[in-house]
CSV table of C-alpha atoms and ligand atoms in Angstrom, one decimal:
chain,number,residue,atom,x,y,z
A,1,MET,CA,2.8,-41.2,-8.8
A,2,ASN,CA,2.9,-40.8,-5.4
A,3,GLN,CA,3.7,-44.6,-5.1
A,4,LEU,CA,7.0,-43.5,-7.7
A,5,ILE,CA,8.4,-41.3,-4.5
A,6,ASN,CA,9.8,-43.1,-2.6
A,7,ASP,CA,9.8,-44.2,1.3
A,8,LYS,CA,13.0,-41.9,1.9
A,9,ASP,CA,11.7,-39.3,-0.8
A,10,LYS,CA,8.5,-39.0,1.1
A,11,LYS,CA,9.7,-38.9,5.4
A,12,TRP,CA,11.9,-36.4,3.7
A,13,LEU,CA,9.4,-34.4,1.5
A,14,ASP,CA,7.2,-34.2,5.1
A,15,ASP,CA,9.8,-33.1,6.9
A,16,THR,CA,10.9,-30.0,4.6
A,17,TRP,CA,7.1,-29.9,5.0
A,18,GLU,CA,7.2,-29.9,9.2
A,19,LYS,CA,9.6,-27.2,8.8
A,20,ILE,CA,7.5,-24.5,5.9
A,21,THR,CA,4.0,-25.0,8.3
A,22,ASN,CA,6.6,-23.4,11.4
A,23,LYS,CA,7.8,-20.7,9.5
A,24,LEU,CA,4.6,-19.4,8.0
A,25,SER,CA,2.2,-19.6,10.7
A,26,ALA,CA,4.4,-17.6,13.0
A,27,VAL,CA,5.2,-15.1,9.2
A,28,THR,CA,1.7,-15.4,9.3
A,29,ASP,CA,1.2,-14.4,11.8
A,30,ARG,CA,3.3,-11.2,12.1
A,31,VAL,CA,3.0,-10.5,8.2
A,32,GLY,CA,-0.7,-8.6,8.8
A,33,ASN,CA,-2.0,-7.0,6.3
A,34,LYS,CA,0.9,-6.7,3.8
A,35,ILE,CA,0.9,-8.2,0.3
A,36,PRO,CA,5.0,-9.1,0.6
A,37,TYR,CA,7.8,-8.3,-1.9
A,38,THR,CA,10.8,-8.7,-1.4
A,39,SER,CA,12.7,-8.9,2.1
A,40,ILE,CA,15.3,-6.4,3.9
A,41,ASP,CA,17.3,-7.6,7.2
A,42,GLY,CA,15.0,-11.1,7.1
A,43,LYS,CA,11.8,-8.6,7.0
A,44,PHE,CA,9.1,-9.2,4.1
A,45,ILE,CA,8.4,-5.4,2.7
A,46,GLU,CA,6.0,-5.0,-0.3
A,47,VAL,CA,7.0,-3.7,-3.3
A,48,GLY,CA,5.8,-0.1,-3.8
A,49,ASP,CA,8.5,-0.4,0.0
A,50,MET,CA,12.3,-0.6,-2.1
A,51,VAL,CA,14.9,2.0,-1.1
A,52,MET,CA,15.7,2.1,-4.2
A,53,LYS,CA,19.6,2.9,-4.6
A,54,GLU,CA,21.5,5.1,-7.3
A,55,GLY,CA,22.8,3.7,-10.1
A,56,GLU,CA,19.5,1.3,-9.4
A,57,LEU,CA,16.8,0.8,-12.2
A,58,ALA,CA,13.9,2.2,-11.0
A,59,SER,CA,11.5,-0.4,-11.8
A,60,ARG,CA,9.3,-1.4,-8.9
A,61,PRO,CA,7.0,1.3,-9.3
A,62,LYS,CA,6.3,2.6,-5.8
A,63,GLY,CA,2.8,2.0,-4.1
A,64,ASP,CA,2.5,-0.4,-7.1
A,65,ILE,CA,-1.5,-2.6,-6.5
A,66,ASN,CA,-1.2,-3.6,-9.7
A,67,TRP,CA,2.3,-5.5,-9.1
A,68,TRP,CA,2.4,-8.2,-11.8
A,69,THR,CA,3.7,-10.3,-8.1
A,70,ASN,CA,0.5,-9.3,-5.7
A,71,GLY,CA,-0.5,-12.7,-6.0
A,72,PHE,CA,1.7,-14.8,-4.8
A,73,TRP,CA,1.1,-13.7,-1.2
A,74,PRO,CA,-2.3,-14.5,-0.9
A,75,GLY,CA,-1.7,-17.4,-3.4
A,76,LEU,CA,0.4,-19.5,-0.9
A,77,MET,CA,-2.0,-18.3,1.0
A,78,MET,CA,-4.0,-20.7,0.0
A,79,LEU,CA,-1.9,-23.9,-0.9
A,80,MET,CA,-1.3,-23.6,3.7
A,81,TYR,CA,-5.2,-22.8,3.3
A,82,ASP,CA,-5.3,-25.9,1.7
A,83,GLY,CA,-2.7,-27.8,3.3
A,84,THR,CA,-3.3,-27.1,7.0
A,85,GLY,CA,-7.6,-26.2,7.1
A,86,GLU,CA,-6.4,-23.4,9.2
A,87,ARG,CA,-8.3,-20.3,8.7
A,88,LYS,CA,-6.3,-17.7,9.3
A,89,TYR,CA,-3.9,-18.5,6.1
A,90,LEU,CA,-7.4,-18.3,3.7
A,91,GLU,CA,-8.8,-14.9,5.9
A,92,THR,CA,-5.0,-13.4,5.2
A,93,ALA,CA,-5.7,-14.0,1.7
A,94,ARG,CA,-8.9,-12.7,1.4
A,95,ARG,CA,-7.5,-9.9,3.5
A,96,ASN,CA,-5.6,-9.2,0.9
A,97,MET,CA,-7.6,-9.7,-2.0
A,98,ASP,CA,-9.7,-7.0,-1.0
A,99,ARG,CA,-7.2,-5.1,-1.6
A,100,MET,CA,-6.0,-5.7,-5.0
A,101,ASP,CA,-9.6,-4.3,-6.1
A,102,GLU,CA,-8.2,-1.5,-6.3
A,103,ALA,CA,-5.9,-2.4,-9.4
A,104,LEU,CA,-9.0,-4.2,-10.7
A,105,ALA,CA,-11.2,-1.3,-10.8
A,106,ASN,CA,-8.2,0.1,-12.6
A,107,PRO,CA,-7.5,-2.1,-15.6
A,108,LEU,CA,-5.2,0.6,-18.1
A,109,LYS,CA,-3.2,0.1,-15.4
A,110,LEU,CA,-3.1,-3.7,-16.2
A,111,HIS,CA,-1.6,-5.7,-17.9
A,112,HIS,CA,-1.0,-9.6,-19.1
A,113,ASP,CA,-0.5,-10.9,-15.2
A,114,VAL,CA,-3.5,-10.5,-14.8
A,115,GLY,CA,-2.9,-14.7,-14.4
A,116,PHE,CA,-0.7,-14.9,-11.9
A,117,MET,CA,-2.3,-12.1,-9.8
A,118,TRP,CA,-5.9,-13.6,-9.9
A,119,ASN,CA,-5.8,-17.4,-11.0
A,120,ILE,CA,-3.7,-18.5,-7.7
A,121,SER,CA,-5.1,-16.0,-5.1
A,122,SER,CA,-9.1,-15.6,-5.4
A,123,GLY,CA,-9.1,-18.4,-8.7
A,124,ALA,CA,-7.8,-20.7,-5.7
A,125,ASP,CA,-9.9,-19.7,-3.3
A,126,TYR,CA,-13.0,-20.7,-5.4
A,127,ARG,CA,-11.6,-24.0,-6.1
A,128,LEU,CA,-11.5,-25.0,-2.6
A,129,THR,CA,-14.4,-22.7,-1.2
A,130,GLY,CA,-16.7,-21.8,-4.1
A,131,ASP,CA,-16.9,-18.6,-3.5
A,132,GLU,CA,-19.4,-16.3,-5.5
A,133,MET,CA,-16.8,-12.4,-4.7
A,134,GLN,CA,-14.2,-15.0,-5.6
A,135,HIS,CA,-15.4,-16.2,-8.8
A,136,ASN,CA,-16.2,-13.3,-9.9
A,137,ARG,CA,-13.2,-10.6,-9.4
A,138,LEU,CA,-11.6,-13.9,-11.2
A,139,ILE,CA,-14.2,-13.9,-14.4
A,140,GLN,CA,-13.0,-9.9,-14.3
A,141,ALA,CA,-10.3,-10.5,-14.2
A,142,THR,CA,-9.8,-13.0,-17.6
A,143,ALA,CA,-12.5,-10.4,-19.3
A,144,PHE,CA,-9.5,-8.2,-19.5
A,145,MET,CA,-6.6,-10.5,-20.7
A,146,MET,CA,-9.6,-11.9,-23.4
A,147,ASN,CA,-8.8,-7.6,-24.5
A,148,ARG,CA,-5.3,-8.0,-24.8
A,149,TYR,CA,-5.8,-10.1,-27.9
A,150,ASN,CA,-4.3,-9.7,-30.9
A,151,LEU,CA,-6.8,-10.9,-33.5
A,152,ASN,CA,-4.0,-11.0,-36.6
A,153,GLY,CA,-1.2,-11.3,-34.5
A,154,LYS,CA,-2.9,-14.3,-33.7
A,155,PHE,CA,-1.1,-13.5,-29.3
A,156,LEU,CA,-1.7,-11.8,-26.2
A,157,ARG,CA,-0.2,-8.6,-26.1
A,158,ALA,CA,1.5,-8.6,-22.6
A,159,TRP,CA,3.1,-5.1,-21.6
A,160,ASN,CA,1.2,-0.9,-22.2
A,161,SER,CA,4.3,0.6,-22.8
A,162,LYS,CA,5.4,2.9,-25.9
A,163,ASN,CA,8.6,3.4,-24.5
A,164,TRP,CA,10.4,0.1,-24.2
A,165,ARG,CA,14.4,0.6,-24.7
A,166,GLY,CA,12.9,2.3,-27.5
A,167,HIS,CA,10.0,-0.1,-29.4
A,168,ASP,CA,6.3,0.5,-28.4
A,169,THR,CA,5.3,-3.1,-27.1
A,170,ILE,CA,1.8,-3.4,-28.9
A,171,GLY,CA,2.8,-6.3,-30.9
A,172,PHE,CA,4.9,-7.9,-28.3
A,173,SER,CA,4.9,-11.4,-26.4
A,174,ILE,CA,6.7,-12.6,-23.3
A,175,ILE,CA,7.6,-15.8,-22.1
A,176,ASP,CA,6.2,-15.5,-19.1
A,177,CYS,CA,1.8,-15.3,-20.4
A,178,MET,CA,2.3,-19.0,-20.2
A,179,MET,CA,1.8,-19.3,-17.1
A,180,ASN,CA,-0.8,-16.7,-17.4
A,181,ILE,CA,-3.2,-18.7,-19.4
A,182,PRO,CA,-4.2,-21.4,-17.3
A,183,MET,CA,-7.0,-19.1,-15.9
A,184,LEU,CA,-8.5,-18.8,-19.5
A,185,TYR,CA,-7.9,-22.9,-19.3
A,186,ARG,CA,-9.9,-22.5,-16.2
A,187,LEU,CA,-12.9,-20.4,-16.5
A,188,SER,CA,-13.8,-22.6,-19.7
A,189,GLU,CA,-14.1,-25.7,-17.6
A,190,GLU,CA,-15.3,-23.5,-14.9
A,191,THR,CA,-18.2,-21.7,-17.9
A,192,GLY,CA,-18.5,-24.2,-20.4
A,193,ASP,CA,-17.5,-20.9,-22.6
A,194,GLU,CA,-14.9,-22.6,-25.2
A,195,ARG,CA,-13.2,-18.8,-26.5
A,196,PHE,CA,-11.9,-18.0,-23.5
A,197,LYS,CA,-9.5,-21.5,-23.7
A,198,MET,CA,-9.3,-21.1,-27.6
A,199,ILE,CA,-7.6,-17.7,-27.3
A,200,ALA,CA,-5.0,-19.2,-24.8
A,201,MET,CA,-4.6,-22.3,-27.2
A,202,SER,CA,-3.9,-19.6,-30.1
A,203,HIS,CA,-1.7,-17.9,-28.0
A,204,ALA,CA,0.1,-21.3,-26.9
A,205,ASP,CA,0.4,-22.0,-31.1
A,206,THR,CA,2.2,-18.5,-31.5
A,207,THR,CA,3.9,-19.1,-28.4
A,208,MET,CA,5.7,-22.3,-29.5
A,209,GLN,CA,5.7,-21.6,-33.4
A,210,ASP,CA,7.8,-18.0,-31.9
A,211,HIS,CA,8.9,-18.2,-28.6
A,212,VAL,CA,10.7,-21.7,-28.8
A,213,ARG,CA,14.1,-22.4,-30.8
A,214,PRO,CA,14.1,-26.0,-31.8
A,215,ASP,CA,17.0,-26.7,-29.1
A,216,GLY,CA,14.4,-26.2,-26.1
A,217,SER,CA,15.9,-22.9,-24.9
A,218,VAL,CA,12.8,-20.0,-25.4
A,219,ASN,CA,13.3,-16.1,-26.7
A,220,HIS,CA,11.5,-14.0,-23.8
A,221,VAL,CA,10.5,-10.7,-25.8
A,222,VAL,CA,9.0,-11.7,-29.2
A,223,GLU,CA,7.8,-9.0,-31.6
A,224,HIS,CA,4.9,-9.4,-34.1
A,225,ASP,CA,4.0,-7.9,-36.6
A,226,PRO,CA,1.3,-5.9,-34.7
A,227,VAL,CA,-1.2,-5.7,-38.0
A,228,ASN,CA,-0.7,-8.2,-40.4
A,229,GLY,CA,0.6,-10.7,-38.1
A,230,GLY,CA,4.2,-12.4,-37.7
A,231,TYR,CA,7.6,-12.9,-36.2
A,232,VAL,CA,9.9,-9.7,-36.6
A,233,THR,CA,11.6,-9.9,-33.9
A,234,ASN,CA,13.0,-11.7,-30.9
A,235,HIS,CA,14.6,-9.0,-28.1
A,236,PRO,CA,16.3,-10.6,-24.6
A,237,GLY,CA,15.1,-9.2,-21.8
A,238,GLN,CA,15.6,-10.2,-18.6
A,239,GLY,CA,18.3,-12.2,-19.8
A,240,TYR,CA,21.6,-11.5,-20.3
A,241,ASN,CA,21.4,-8.6,-22.7
A,242,GLY,CA,24.5,-9.2,-24.7
A,243,TYR,CA,23.3,-12.1,-27.0
A,244,GLN,CA,20.6,-12.2,-28.5
A,245,TYR,CA,19.9,-15.4,-28.0
A,246,SER,CA,20.2,-16.1,-24.5
A,247,SER,CA,18.6,-18.4,-22.0
A,248,TRP,CA,16.9,-17.0,-18.9
A,249,SER,CA,16.0,-18.8,-17.0
A,250,ARG,CA,13.6,-18.3,-15.6
A,251,GLY,CA,11.9,-17.5,-18.8
A,252,GLN,CA,12.8,-21.7,-19.3
A,253,ALA,CA,10.8,-22.0,-16.2
A,254,TRP,CA,7.5,-20.8,-17.0
A,255,ALA,CA,8.1,-22.3,-20.9
A,256,LEU,CA,8.7,-25.6,-19.0
A,257,TYR,CA,6.0,-25.5,-16.7
A,258,GLY,CA,3.5,-22.8,-18.8
A,259,PHE,CA,3.6,-25.7,-21.7
A,260,ALA,CA,2.8,-29.0,-19.1
A,261,LEU,CA,-0.1,-27.1,-17.8
A,262,SER,CA,-1.7,-26.0,-21.2
A,263,TYR,CA,-1.2,-29.6,-21.8
A,264,THR,CA,-3.0,-30.3,-19.1
A,265,HIS,CA,-5.8,-28.4,-19.7
A,266,THR,CA,-5.9,-29.3,-23.0
A,267,GLY,CA,-4.9,-32.4,-24.2
A,268,LYS,CA,-2.8,-30.9,-27.6
A,269,GLN,CA,0.6,-33.2,-27.7
A,270,GLU,CA,2.6,-30.3,-28.9
A,271,TYR,CA,2.0,-28.7,-26.4
A,272,LEU,CA,3.5,-31.7,-24.2
A,273,ASP,CA,6.6,-32.8,-26.5
A,274,THR,CA,6.6,-29.1,-26.3
A,275,ALA,CA,7.1,-29.7,-22.7
A,276,LYS,CA,9.6,-32.3,-22.5
A,277,ARG,CA,12.3,-30.5,-24.7
A,278,VAL,CA,12.1,-27.6,-22.6
A,279,ALA,CA,12.2,-29.6,-20.1
A,280,HIS,CA,15.0,-31.5,-21.8
A,281,TYR,CA,17.4,-28.8,-22.3
A,282,PHE,CA,16.5,-27.6,-18.2
A,283,ILE,CA,17.4,-30.0,-17.0
A,284,ALA,CA,21.4,-30.5,-18.9
A,285,ASN,CA,21.6,-26.7,-17.4
A,286,VAL,CA,21.6,-27.2,-14.2
A,287,ALA,CA,22.9,-30.6,-14.4
A,288,ASP,CA,26.0,-29.4,-14.3
A,289,THR,CA,25.4,-26.9,-11.7
A,290,ASP,CA,24.6,-29.5,-8.9
A,291,TRP,CA,20.7,-28.6,-9.4
A,292,LEU,CA,21.0,-24.9,-8.7
A,293,PRO,CA,19.9,-22.7,-11.3
A,294,LEU,CA,21.6,-19.4,-12.8
A,295,CYS,CA,19.9,-16.8,-13.3
A,296,ASP,CA,20.5,-17.1,-17.6
A,297,PHE,CA,22.5,-20.7,-19.0
A,298,ARG,CA,24.5,-18.8,-21.8
A,299,ALA,CA,25.8,-15.5,-20.2
A,300,PRO,CA,29.8,-15.5,-19.5
A,301,GLU,CA,30.6,-17.9,-16.0
A,302,GLU,CA,31.0,-14.8,-13.9
A,303,PRO,CA,29.6,-13.0,-12.5
A,304,VAL,CA,28.1,-16.3,-10.9
A,305,LEU,CA,24.8,-15.6,-10.3
A,306,TYR,CA,21.7,-18.0,-9.6
A,307,ASP,CA,18.4,-17.9,-9.6
A,308,SER,CA,16.2,-19.9,-7.2
A,309,THR,CA,13.0,-19.2,-8.5
A,310,ALA,CA,13.8,-20.9,-12.1
A,311,GLY,CA,14.5,-23.7,-10.1
A,312,ALA,CA,11.6,-23.5,-8.0
A,313,CYS,CA,8.9,-23.6,-10.2
A,314,ALA,CA,11.2,-25.4,-13.6
A,315,ALA,CA,10.5,-28.1,-10.0
A,316,CYS,CA,6.3,-27.6,-10.7
A,317,GLY,CA,6.7,-28.6,-13.8
A,318,LEU,CA,8.7,-31.6,-13.5
A,319,ILE,CA,5.8,-32.6,-12.1
A,320,GLU,CA,3.1,-31.8,-13.6
A,321,ILE,CA,5.5,-33.5,-17.1
A,322,ALA,CA,5.7,-36.7,-14.5
A,323,LYS,CA,1.5,-36.4,-14.2
A,324,SER,CA,1.4,-36.7,-18.0
A,325,VAL,CA,4.0,-38.8,-19.0
A,326,ASP,CA,4.0,-42.8,-19.8
A,327,VAL,CA,4.3,-44.5,-16.2
A,328,LEU,CA,7.9,-45.2,-17.3
A,329,GLU,CA,9.2,-41.9,-18.5
A,330,GLN,CA,7.3,-40.2,-14.8
A,331,LYS,CA,11.0,-41.2,-12.7
A,332,LEU,CA,12.8,-38.7,-15.1
A,333,TYR,CA,10.9,-36.0,-14.9
A,334,LEU,CA,9.9,-36.4,-10.8
A,335,ASN,CA,14.2,-37.5,-10.3
A,336,ALA,CA,14.8,-33.6,-11.5
A,337,ALA,CA,12.2,-32.0,-10.1
A,338,MET,CA,14.1,-33.3,-6.4
A,339,LYS,CA,16.9,-33.1,-7.3
A,340,LEU,CA,15.8,-29.3,-8.4
A,341,LEU,CA,14.2,-29.1,-4.5
A,342,LYS,CA,16.7,-30.7,-2.4
A,343,ALA,CA,19.3,-28.8,-3.9
A,344,MET,CA,18.0,-25.7,-3.4
A,345,THR,CA,16.1,-26.7,0.1
A,346,GLU,CA,20.1,-27.5,0.8
A,347,LYS,CA,21.9,-24.5,0.0
A,348,PHE,CA,19.0,-21.3,-0.2
A,349,CYS,CA,15.9,-22.6,2.3
A,350,ASP,CA,15.8,-20.4,5.2
A,351,PHE,CA,14.0,-22.3,8.4
A,352,ASN,CA,13.8,-20.4,10.7
A,353,PRO,CA,10.3,-18.6,12.3
A,354,GLU,CA,12.0,-15.5,13.2
A,355,THR,CA,12.6,-14.8,9.5
A,356,ASP,CA,9.5,-13.9,6.8
A,357,PRO,CA,11.6,-14.7,3.7
A,358,LEU,CA,11.6,-19.3,2.7
A,359,LEU,CA,13.7,-18.4,0.3
A,360,LEU,CA,16.6,-16.9,-1.4
A,361,MET,CA,19.6,-16.0,-3.4
A,362,GLY,CA,16.4,-15.3,-6.3
A,363,THR,CA,16.8,-12.5,-9.4
A,364,GLU,CA,15.1,-9.8,-10.7
A,365,ALA,CA,16.8,-10.3,-13.8
A,366,TYR,CA,20.4,-10.2,-15.2
A,367,GLY,CA,22.2,-7.4,-14.1
A,368,ARG,CA,19.2,-5.7,-12.0
A,369,LYS,CA,21.3,-3.8,-9.2
A,370,GLY,CA,19.2,-5.0,-6.5
A,371,GLY,CA,17.4,-7.5,-7.9
A,372,GLU,CA,20.3,-9.7,-7.8
A,373,HIS,CA,20.1,-12.8,-5.4
A,374,ILE,CA,17.3,-11.3,-3.6
A,375,SER,CA,14.2,-13.7,-2.0
A,376,ILE,CA,11.4,-12.3,-4.4
A,377,ILE,CA,8.4,-13.5,-2.5
A,378,TYR,CA,7.1,-16.5,-5.8
A,379,GLY,CA,10.3,-18.4,-5.0
A,380,ASP,CA,8.3,-18.8,-1.9
A,381,PHE,CA,5.2,-19.6,-3.5
A,382,PHE,CA,6.2,-22.1,-5.6
A,383,TYR,CA,9.1,-23.7,-3.4
A,384,VAL,CA,5.5,-24.4,-1.1
A,385,GLU,CA,3.9,-25.9,-4.4
A,386,ALA,CA,6.2,-28.4,-5.6
A,387,ILE,CA,6.6,-29.9,-2.4
A,388,GLN,CA,2.8,-29.8,-2.0
A,389,LYS,CA,2.2,-31.5,-5.2
A,390,LEU,CA,5.1,-34.4,-5.0
A,391,ARG,CA,2.9,-35.1,-1.1
A,392,LYS,CA,-0.8,-33.7,-2.2
A,393,ASP,CA,-0.9,-34.3,-5.9
A,394,ILE,CA,-2.7,-30.9,-5.3
A,395,ASP,CA,-4.5,-29.3,-8.4
A,396,PHE,CA,-6.5,-26.1,-7.9
A,397,VAL,CA,-4.0,-23.8,-7.8
A,398,TRP,CA,-3.2,-23.1,-12.2
B,413,LIG,N1,6.9,-11.5,-15.0
B,413,LIG,C1,8.0,-11.1,-14.9
B,413,LIG,C2,9.4,-12.0,-14.0
B,413,LIG,O1,10.0,-13.1,-14.5
B,413,LIG,O2,9.9,-11.3,-13.4
């Protein structure tokens, strides 16, 4: 695939990597034991350190070691360790992973995002170094995930709440989970035990049927009948809430990359076709806004609300598709990924080593005050992952 990238773009990628390493080397030296979530005045803060102002949703619990994004900083450190060979990144990641053991020890507080938390941190470490302690963590997280499978509904349960906007979430699956199931594929590949993969594929099949719409847009939150199985309804979730068929761009990106990865791990053609359908819809929407993704592709024109994290994750997904399709199709997806990355690099990136966050202008959820146009750690993670996927064709992450 690398041969399809022209020399000018290769140079651009190498220059960008150099700016990333300059910045992240300095940030890593000062971040210590912290597990960053967002930033205030250019300084990383943990999710528990967010100051809630009046009128803001208390959606980010204080001091929450179970918070779904806690694997992204150690995951980013693993990307940096792989890219530079410098041990300080590995050591920083491992300090974070030690802290996260408190979450593994309290499974009642955990949720389906254990894939985000441990696959890209401990899983990536295990795949790069063979460290047994990391493997142990990965196995525990995967075993927990298997417990969330609903046998009749054929889906992995997302959340634990009995009262999400007035609903019990026992029958809920969300599109984000497509990024949690690669952990199950990985464990099957590592152990030769196919049960993890069977459950991941069963969930992906249900998601393909109930979340992905015929036009390539996706439902964020789907409610299934938890006893008999079957689609009940969908809920807009983190997109624009005024329209049931709204199109939350990060949800689109989760589907795009998630189905592409499901194809990589299983070879099932329908997953690749689904990833392509979602990608075509994503590309059509961002091409209309100079390759800077809006937070919801079907929101009112005002306010103009971007979400850079959707663009960074989608870029990774587009590169994954390019790896999987025939040579004559690859350029479409590679070009789109490059356009997203270049647009966001120009408008949304901060390479100054004195400040902590790299990718700005992320949005947690449409209309969540205090969570719009902020830095969010998974934006940094996916941005760096996309650059490294293009430079080195890495495959140890998901
Ligand atoms: N997985 C939750 C989010 O994307 O914000």
